[in-house]
Coordinates of C-alpha atoms (C1' of nucleotides) in Angstrom, one line a residue:
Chain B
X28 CA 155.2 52.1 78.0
X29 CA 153.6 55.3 76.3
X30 CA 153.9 54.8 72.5
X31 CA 153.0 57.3 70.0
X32 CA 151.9 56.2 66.4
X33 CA 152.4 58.9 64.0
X34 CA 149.7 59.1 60.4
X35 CA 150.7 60.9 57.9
X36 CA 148.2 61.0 54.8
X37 CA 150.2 61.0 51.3
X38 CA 150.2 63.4 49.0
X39 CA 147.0 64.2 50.8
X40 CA 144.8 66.7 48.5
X41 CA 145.6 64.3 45.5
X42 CA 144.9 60.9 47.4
X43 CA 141.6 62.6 48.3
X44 CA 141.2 63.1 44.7
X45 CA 142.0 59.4 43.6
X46 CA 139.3 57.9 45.3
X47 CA 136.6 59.8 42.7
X48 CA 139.3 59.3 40.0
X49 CA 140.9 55.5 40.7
X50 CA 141.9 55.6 36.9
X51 CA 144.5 57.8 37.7
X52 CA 146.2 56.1 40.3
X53 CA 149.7 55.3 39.5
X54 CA 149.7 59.2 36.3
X55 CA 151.3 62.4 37.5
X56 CA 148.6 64.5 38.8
X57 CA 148.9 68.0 40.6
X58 CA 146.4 69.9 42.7
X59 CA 146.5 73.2 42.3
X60 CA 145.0 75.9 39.6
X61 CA 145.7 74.1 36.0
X62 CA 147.9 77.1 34.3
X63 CA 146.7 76.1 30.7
X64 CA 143.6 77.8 31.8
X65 CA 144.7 81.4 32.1
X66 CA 147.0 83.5 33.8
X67 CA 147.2 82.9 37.8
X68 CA 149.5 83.7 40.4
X69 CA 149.0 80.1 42.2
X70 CA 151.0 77.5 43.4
X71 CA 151.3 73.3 43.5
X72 CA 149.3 72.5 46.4
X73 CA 149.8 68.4 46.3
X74 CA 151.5 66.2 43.8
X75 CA 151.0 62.7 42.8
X76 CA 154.6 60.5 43.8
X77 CA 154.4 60.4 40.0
X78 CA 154.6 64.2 39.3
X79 CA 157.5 64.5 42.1
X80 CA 159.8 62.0 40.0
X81 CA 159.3 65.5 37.6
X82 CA 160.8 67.7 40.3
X83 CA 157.6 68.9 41.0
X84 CA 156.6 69.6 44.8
X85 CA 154.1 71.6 47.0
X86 CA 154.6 75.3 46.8
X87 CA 155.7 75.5 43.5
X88 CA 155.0 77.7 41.5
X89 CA 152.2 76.3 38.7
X90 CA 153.7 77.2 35.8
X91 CA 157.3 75.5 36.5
X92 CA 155.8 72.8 37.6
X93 CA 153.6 72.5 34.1
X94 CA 157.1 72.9 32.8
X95 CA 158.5 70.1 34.4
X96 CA 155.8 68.0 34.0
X97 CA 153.7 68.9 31.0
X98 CA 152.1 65.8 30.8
X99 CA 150.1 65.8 34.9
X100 CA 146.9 65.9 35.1
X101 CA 145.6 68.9 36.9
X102 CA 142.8 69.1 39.4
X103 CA 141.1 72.0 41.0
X104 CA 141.6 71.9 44.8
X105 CA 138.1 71.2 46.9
X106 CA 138.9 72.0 50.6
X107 CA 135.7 70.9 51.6
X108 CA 135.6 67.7 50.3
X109 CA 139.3 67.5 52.0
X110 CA 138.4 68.4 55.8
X111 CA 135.5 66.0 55.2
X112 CA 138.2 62.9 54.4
X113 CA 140.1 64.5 57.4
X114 CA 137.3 63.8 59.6
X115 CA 136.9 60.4 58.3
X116 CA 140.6 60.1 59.3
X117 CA 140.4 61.3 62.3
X118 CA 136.6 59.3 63.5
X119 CA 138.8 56.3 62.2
X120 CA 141.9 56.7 64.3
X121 CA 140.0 57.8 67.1
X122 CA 138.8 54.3 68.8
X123 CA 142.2 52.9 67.9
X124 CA 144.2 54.7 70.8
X125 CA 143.9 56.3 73.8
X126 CA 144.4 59.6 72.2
X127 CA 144.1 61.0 69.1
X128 CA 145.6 64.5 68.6
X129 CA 144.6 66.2 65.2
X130 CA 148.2 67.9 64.2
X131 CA 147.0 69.4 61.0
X132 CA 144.8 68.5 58.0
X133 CA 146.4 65.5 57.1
X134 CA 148.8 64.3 60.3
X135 CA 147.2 62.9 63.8
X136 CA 149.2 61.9 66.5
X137 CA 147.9 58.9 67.9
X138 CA 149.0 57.4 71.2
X139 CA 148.7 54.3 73.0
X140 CA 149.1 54.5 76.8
X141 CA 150.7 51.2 78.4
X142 CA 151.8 48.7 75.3
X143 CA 154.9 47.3 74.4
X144 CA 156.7 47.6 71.0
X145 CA 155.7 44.6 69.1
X146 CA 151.7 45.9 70.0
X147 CA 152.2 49.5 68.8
X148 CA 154.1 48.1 65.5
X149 CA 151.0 45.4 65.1
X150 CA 148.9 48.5 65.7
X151 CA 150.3 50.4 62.9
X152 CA 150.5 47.8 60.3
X153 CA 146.6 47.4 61.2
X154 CA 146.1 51.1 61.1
X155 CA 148.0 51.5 57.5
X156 CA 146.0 48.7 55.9
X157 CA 142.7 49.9 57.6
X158 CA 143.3 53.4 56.3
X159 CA 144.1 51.9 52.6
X160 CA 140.7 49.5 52.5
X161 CA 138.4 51.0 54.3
X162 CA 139.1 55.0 53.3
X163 CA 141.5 53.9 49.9
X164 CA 144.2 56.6 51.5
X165 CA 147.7 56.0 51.6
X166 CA 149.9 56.9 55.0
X167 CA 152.9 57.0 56.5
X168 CA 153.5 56.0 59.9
X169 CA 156.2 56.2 62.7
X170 CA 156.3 54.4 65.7
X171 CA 157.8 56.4 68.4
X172 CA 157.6 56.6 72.4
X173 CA 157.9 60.4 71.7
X174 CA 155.9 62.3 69.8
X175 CA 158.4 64.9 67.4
X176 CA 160.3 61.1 67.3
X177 CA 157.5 59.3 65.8
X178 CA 156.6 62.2 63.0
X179 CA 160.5 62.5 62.2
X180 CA 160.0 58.4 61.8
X181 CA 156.9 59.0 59.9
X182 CA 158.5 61.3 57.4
X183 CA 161.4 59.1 56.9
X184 CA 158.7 56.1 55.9
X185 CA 157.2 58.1 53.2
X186 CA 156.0 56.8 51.3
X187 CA 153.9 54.4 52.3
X188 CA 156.0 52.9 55.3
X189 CA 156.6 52.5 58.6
X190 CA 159.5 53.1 60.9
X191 CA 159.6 52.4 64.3
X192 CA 162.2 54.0 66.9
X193 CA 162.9 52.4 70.3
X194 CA 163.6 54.0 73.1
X195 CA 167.3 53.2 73.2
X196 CA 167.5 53.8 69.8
X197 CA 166.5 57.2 69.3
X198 CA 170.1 59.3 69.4
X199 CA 171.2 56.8 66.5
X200 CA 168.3 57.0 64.9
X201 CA 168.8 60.8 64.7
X202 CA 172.3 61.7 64.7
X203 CA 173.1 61.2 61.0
X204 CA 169.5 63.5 59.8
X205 CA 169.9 67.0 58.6
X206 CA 169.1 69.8 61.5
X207 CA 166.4 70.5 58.3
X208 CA 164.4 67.1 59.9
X209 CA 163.6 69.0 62.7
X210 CA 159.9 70.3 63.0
X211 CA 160.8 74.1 63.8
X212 CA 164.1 74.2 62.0
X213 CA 163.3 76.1 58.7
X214 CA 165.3 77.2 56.0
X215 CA 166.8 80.2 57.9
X216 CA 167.6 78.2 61.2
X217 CA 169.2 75.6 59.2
X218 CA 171.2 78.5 57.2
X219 CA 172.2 80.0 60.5
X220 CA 173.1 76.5 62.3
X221 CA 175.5 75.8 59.0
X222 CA 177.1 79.1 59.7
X223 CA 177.9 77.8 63.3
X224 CA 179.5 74.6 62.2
X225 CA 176.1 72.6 62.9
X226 CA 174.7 70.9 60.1
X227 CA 173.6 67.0 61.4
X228 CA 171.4 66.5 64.9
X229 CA 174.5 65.1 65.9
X230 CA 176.2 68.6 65.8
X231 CA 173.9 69.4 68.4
X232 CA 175.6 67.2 71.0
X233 CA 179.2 68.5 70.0
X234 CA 178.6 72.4 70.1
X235 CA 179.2 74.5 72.4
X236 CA 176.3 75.3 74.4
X237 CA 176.7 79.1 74.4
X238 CA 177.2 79.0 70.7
X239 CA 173.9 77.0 70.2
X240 CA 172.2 79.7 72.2
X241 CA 173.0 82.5 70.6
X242 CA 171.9 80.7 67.0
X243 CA 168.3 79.1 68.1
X244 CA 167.4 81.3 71.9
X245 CA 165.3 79.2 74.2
X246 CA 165.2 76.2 71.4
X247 CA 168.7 75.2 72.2
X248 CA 168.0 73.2 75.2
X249 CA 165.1 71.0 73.5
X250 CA 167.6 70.9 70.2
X251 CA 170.5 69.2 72.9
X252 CA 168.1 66.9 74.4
X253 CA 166.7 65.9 71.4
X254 CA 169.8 65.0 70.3
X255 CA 171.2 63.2 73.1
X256 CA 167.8 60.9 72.7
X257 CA 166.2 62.2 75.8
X258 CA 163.4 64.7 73.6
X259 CA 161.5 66.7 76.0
X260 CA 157.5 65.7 75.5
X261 CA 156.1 68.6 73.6
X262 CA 153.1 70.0 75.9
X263 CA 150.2 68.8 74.8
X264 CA 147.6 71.4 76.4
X265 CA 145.6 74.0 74.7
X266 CA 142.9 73.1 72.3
X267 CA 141.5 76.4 73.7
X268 CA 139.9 76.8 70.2
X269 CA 141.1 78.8 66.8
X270 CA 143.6 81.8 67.3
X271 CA 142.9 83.8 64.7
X272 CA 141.1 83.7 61.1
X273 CA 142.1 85.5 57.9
X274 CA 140.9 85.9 54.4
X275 CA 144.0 87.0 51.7
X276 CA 143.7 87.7 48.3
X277 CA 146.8 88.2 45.8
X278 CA 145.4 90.5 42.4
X279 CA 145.7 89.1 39.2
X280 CA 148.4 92.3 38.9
X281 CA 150.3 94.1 41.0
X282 CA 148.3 97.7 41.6
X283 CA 148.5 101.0 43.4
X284 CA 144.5 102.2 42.6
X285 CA 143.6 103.0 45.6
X286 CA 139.8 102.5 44.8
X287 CA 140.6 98.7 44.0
X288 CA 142.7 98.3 47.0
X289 CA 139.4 99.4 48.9
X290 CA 136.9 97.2 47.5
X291 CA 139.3 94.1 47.9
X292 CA 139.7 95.5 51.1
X293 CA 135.6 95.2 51.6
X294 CA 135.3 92.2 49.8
X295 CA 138.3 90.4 52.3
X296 CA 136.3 91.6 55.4
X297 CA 132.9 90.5 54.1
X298 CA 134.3 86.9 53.5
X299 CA 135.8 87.0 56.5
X300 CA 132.8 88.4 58.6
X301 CA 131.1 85.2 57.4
X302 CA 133.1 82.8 58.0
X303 CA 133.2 84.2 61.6
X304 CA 130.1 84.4 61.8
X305 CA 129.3 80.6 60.7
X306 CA 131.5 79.0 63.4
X307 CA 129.9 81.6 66.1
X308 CA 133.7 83.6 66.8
X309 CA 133.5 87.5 68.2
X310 CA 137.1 89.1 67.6
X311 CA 138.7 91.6 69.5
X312 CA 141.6 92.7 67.4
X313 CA 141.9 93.5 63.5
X314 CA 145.3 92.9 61.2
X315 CA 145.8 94.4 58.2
X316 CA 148.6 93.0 55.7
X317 CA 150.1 93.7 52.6
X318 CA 152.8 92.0 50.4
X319 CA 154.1 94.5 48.0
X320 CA 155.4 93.9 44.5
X321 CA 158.8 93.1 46.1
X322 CA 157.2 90.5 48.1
X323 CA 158.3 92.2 51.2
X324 CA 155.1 92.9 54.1
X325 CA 154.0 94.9 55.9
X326 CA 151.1 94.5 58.5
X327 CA 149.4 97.2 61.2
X328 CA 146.8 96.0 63.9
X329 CA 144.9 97.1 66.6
X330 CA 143.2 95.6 69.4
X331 CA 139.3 97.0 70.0
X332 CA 137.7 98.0 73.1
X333 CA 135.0 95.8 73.2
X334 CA 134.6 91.6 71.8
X335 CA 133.2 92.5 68.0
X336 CA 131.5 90.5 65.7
X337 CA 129.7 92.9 62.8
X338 CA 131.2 93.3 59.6
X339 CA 130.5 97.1 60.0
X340 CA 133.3 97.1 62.8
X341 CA 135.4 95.0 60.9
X342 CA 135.6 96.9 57.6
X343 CA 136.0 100.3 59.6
X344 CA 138.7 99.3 61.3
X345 CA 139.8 97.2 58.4
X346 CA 139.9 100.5 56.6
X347 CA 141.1 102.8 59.0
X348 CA 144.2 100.2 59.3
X349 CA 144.6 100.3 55.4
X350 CA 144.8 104.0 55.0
X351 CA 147.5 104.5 57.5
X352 CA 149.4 101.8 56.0
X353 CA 149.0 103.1 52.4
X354 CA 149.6 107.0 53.8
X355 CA 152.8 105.7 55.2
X356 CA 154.3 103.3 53.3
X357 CA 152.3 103.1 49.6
X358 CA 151.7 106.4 48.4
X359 CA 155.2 108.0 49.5
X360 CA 157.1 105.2 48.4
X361 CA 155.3 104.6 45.1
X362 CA 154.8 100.7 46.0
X363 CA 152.5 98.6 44.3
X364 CA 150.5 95.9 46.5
X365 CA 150.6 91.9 45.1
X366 CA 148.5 90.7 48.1
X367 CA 146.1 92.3 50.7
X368 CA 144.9 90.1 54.1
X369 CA 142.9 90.6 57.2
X370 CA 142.9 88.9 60.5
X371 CA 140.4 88.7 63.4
X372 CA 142.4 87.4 66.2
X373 CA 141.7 87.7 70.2
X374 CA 138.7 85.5 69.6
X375 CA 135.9 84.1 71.6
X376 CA 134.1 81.2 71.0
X377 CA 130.7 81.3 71.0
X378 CA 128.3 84.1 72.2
X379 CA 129.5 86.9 74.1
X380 CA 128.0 88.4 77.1
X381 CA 126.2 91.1 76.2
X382 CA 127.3 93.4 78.4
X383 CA 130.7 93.0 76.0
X384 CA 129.6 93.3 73.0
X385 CA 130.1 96.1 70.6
X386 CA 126.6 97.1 70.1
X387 CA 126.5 98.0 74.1
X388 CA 129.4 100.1 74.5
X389 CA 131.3 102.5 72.5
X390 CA 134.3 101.7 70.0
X391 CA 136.3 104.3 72.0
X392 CA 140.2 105.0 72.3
X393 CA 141.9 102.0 72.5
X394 CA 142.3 100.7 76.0
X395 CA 142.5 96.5 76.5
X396 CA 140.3 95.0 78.8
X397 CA 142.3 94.6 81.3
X398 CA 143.2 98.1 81.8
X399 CA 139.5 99.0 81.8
X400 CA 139.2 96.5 84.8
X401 CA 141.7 97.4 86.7
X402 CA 140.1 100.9 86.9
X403 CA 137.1 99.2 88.7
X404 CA 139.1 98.1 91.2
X405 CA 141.9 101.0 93.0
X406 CA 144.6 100.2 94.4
Chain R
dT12 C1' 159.4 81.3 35.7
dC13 C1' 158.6 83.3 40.0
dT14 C1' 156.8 82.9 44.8
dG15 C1' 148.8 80.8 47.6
dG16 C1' 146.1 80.8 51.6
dG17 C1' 145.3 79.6 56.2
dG18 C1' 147.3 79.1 60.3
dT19 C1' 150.8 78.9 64.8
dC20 C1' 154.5 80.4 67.8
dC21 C1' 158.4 83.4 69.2
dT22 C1' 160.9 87.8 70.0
dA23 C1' 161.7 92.5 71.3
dG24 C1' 160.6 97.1 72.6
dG25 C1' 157.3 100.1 74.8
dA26 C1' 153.5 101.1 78.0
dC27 C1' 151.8 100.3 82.2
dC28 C1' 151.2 98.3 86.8
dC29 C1' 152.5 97.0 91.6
Chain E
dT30 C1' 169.7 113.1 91.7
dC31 C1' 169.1 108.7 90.4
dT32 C1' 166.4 105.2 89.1
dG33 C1' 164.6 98.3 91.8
dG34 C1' 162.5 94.1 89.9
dG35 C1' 158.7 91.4 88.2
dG36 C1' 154.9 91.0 85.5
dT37 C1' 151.2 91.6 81.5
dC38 C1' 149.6 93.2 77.3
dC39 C1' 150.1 95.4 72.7
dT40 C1' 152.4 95.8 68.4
dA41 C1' 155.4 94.6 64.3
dG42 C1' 158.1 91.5 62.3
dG43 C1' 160.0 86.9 61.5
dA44 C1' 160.1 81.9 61.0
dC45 C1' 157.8 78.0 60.3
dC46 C1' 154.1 74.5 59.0
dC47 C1' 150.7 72.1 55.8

DNA sequence: TCTGGGGTCCTAGGACCC
DNA sequence: TCTGGGGTCCTAGGACCC
């Protein structure tokens, strides 16, 4: 049987900062920008266990949490030094499957094609105290013959645990956990499920159909399974390489100076030029978004001609994007901007063919590529 | 006391094509 | 005068995740 163990670093960004600071192990300590040194606009990235006894938790705002927990010790976060340790994970895991699928910076999914239960468990409890004396981080596993089962199980052993689901075992398992312990199933969801009556995973199995529909769309059917123990495999394809990259900034203030919206504008599409440009990505379409002071957004793209990769043709269109945005929306209104982002998305790894690159043909009206080829060929 | 930054996926309407 | 069905891509917005 096909077993997937689930790892789940905890508290990642401050486990990653334990191992250079063991003599805090056991204190409240938050990652995140230390509010006793100056005004900022940032959040609680990671908290110690410790700090969370507080009521502190990720995406809090930074000074609540410094009033919930005066007495935490506050680190500056280093997401370097974290996608290092996540490599370190991930090398580590690696050669202890059959397959080790990366999920996000701190969660791999790791399966094992063709054991039994008592192996996979043995394999975890290896796994955990590998991962504690050989890379001094703390995880949580779950044990699951289904993926979405095993990281449900792997949150419910935080922290520091394991739980294992059989097979036969998974519609009890779930029945009694909030709709919330769902990977996909959000705030809003959740809100709209509770509106419908549906408030457990075991709702799923008792409401109408139809009604479930019209909540949750396509998700319904995979929400039904899922609950009847029967979870449809997730697919597990792609790894077709990044989707999009972004720079964002939020001001110190809220403003409406044009001028300074412009040169963060500038700055936002140098940084992001370079990041592009160190991991070898062309982009094809540029985002422009904006959170106003009433933390509303509003974003406007547009999709280029030609594969780009020169900050020149980023901050262009960059601008061009910003100006209609502001024309429509900011001046008129009288709206003040909190946060300005760009995206490059439509990307290509890699270097481009020449013939597609920007410097070879015109930026002209805006025509995708596939209508441009279809030209070549009449009907 | 407010609410970061970097991502992914989905939906819905319109344009366009066969 | 009325008006197919299926498909792709772009765009804007929304929800969600770590």
């Amino acid at each position: 049987m096909r077993w997937t163990i689930y790892v789940d670093i905890d508290a990642f960004y401050v486990s990653c900062e334990l191992r250079d600071r063991p003599e805090l192990a056991g204190t409240p300590v938050i990652v995140g920008p230390d509010p006793k040194l100056g005004r900022t606009r940032g959040v609680v990235l990671s908290a110690s266990y410790e700090a969370r006894a507080f009521g502190v938790h990720s995406a809090q705002p930074v000074a609540q949490a410094d009033r919930l927990c005066p007495a935490a010790t506050w680190l500056p976060a280093d997401f370097r030094k974290y996608g290092r340790i996540s490599e370190e994970v991930r090398a580590y895991l690696a050669p202890r499957g059959d397959r080790a699928q990366p999920l996000s910076i701190d969660e791999v999914a790791l399966e094992l094609a063709d054991v039994d239960q008592p192996t996979a468990e043995a394999r975890a409890r290896e796994i955990q105290q590998g991962l504690r004396s050989e890379l001094r981080l703390p995880a949580s596993l779950g044990v699951a013959t289904d993926r979405t089962v095993a990281k449900i199980a792997s949150d419910r052993a935080k922290p520091g645990g394991i739980v294992t689901v059989p097979p036969d075992q998974i519609a009890a398992f779930l029945a009694p956990l909030s709709v919330r312990a769902i990977p996909g199933v959000g705030p809003k969801t959740a809100e709209r499920l509770a509106v419908a009556g549906i408030t457990t995973i075991a709702d799923f199995r008792r409401a109408p159909p139809g009604r479930l529909r019209a909540v949750v769309g396509g998700f319904s059917h995979e929400l039904i399974r899922l609950a009847e123990g029967h979870p449809l495999p997730r697919s597990t394809a792609d790894e077709a390489g990044p989707r999009s990259r972004s720079a964002a900034r939020t001001l110190v203030e809220d403003i409406d100076a044009a001028p300074e919206l412009r040169a963060v504008l500038e700055e936002l599409s140098a940084e992001l030029t370079r990041s592009l440009r160190e991991e070898g990505l062309t982009f094809q379409t540029v985002t422009v978004g904006v959170r106003w002071s009433d933390f509303t957004r509003t974003q406007r793209g547009r999709t280029l001609r030609a594969m780009a990769r020169t900050e020149g043709t980023l901050a262009a269109e960059a601008a061009r994007l910003w100006a209609a945005i502001w024309a429509e929306e900011g001046l008129p209104q009288h709206r003040r901007v909190r946060t300005l982002s760009i995206t490059a998305s439509h990307l290509t790894p890699g270097g481009p063919s020449a013939r597609s690159l920007e410097m070879f043909v015109d930026d002209g009206p805006r025509a995708p590529p596939h209508r441009a080829a279809r030209t070549e060929r009449p009907p």
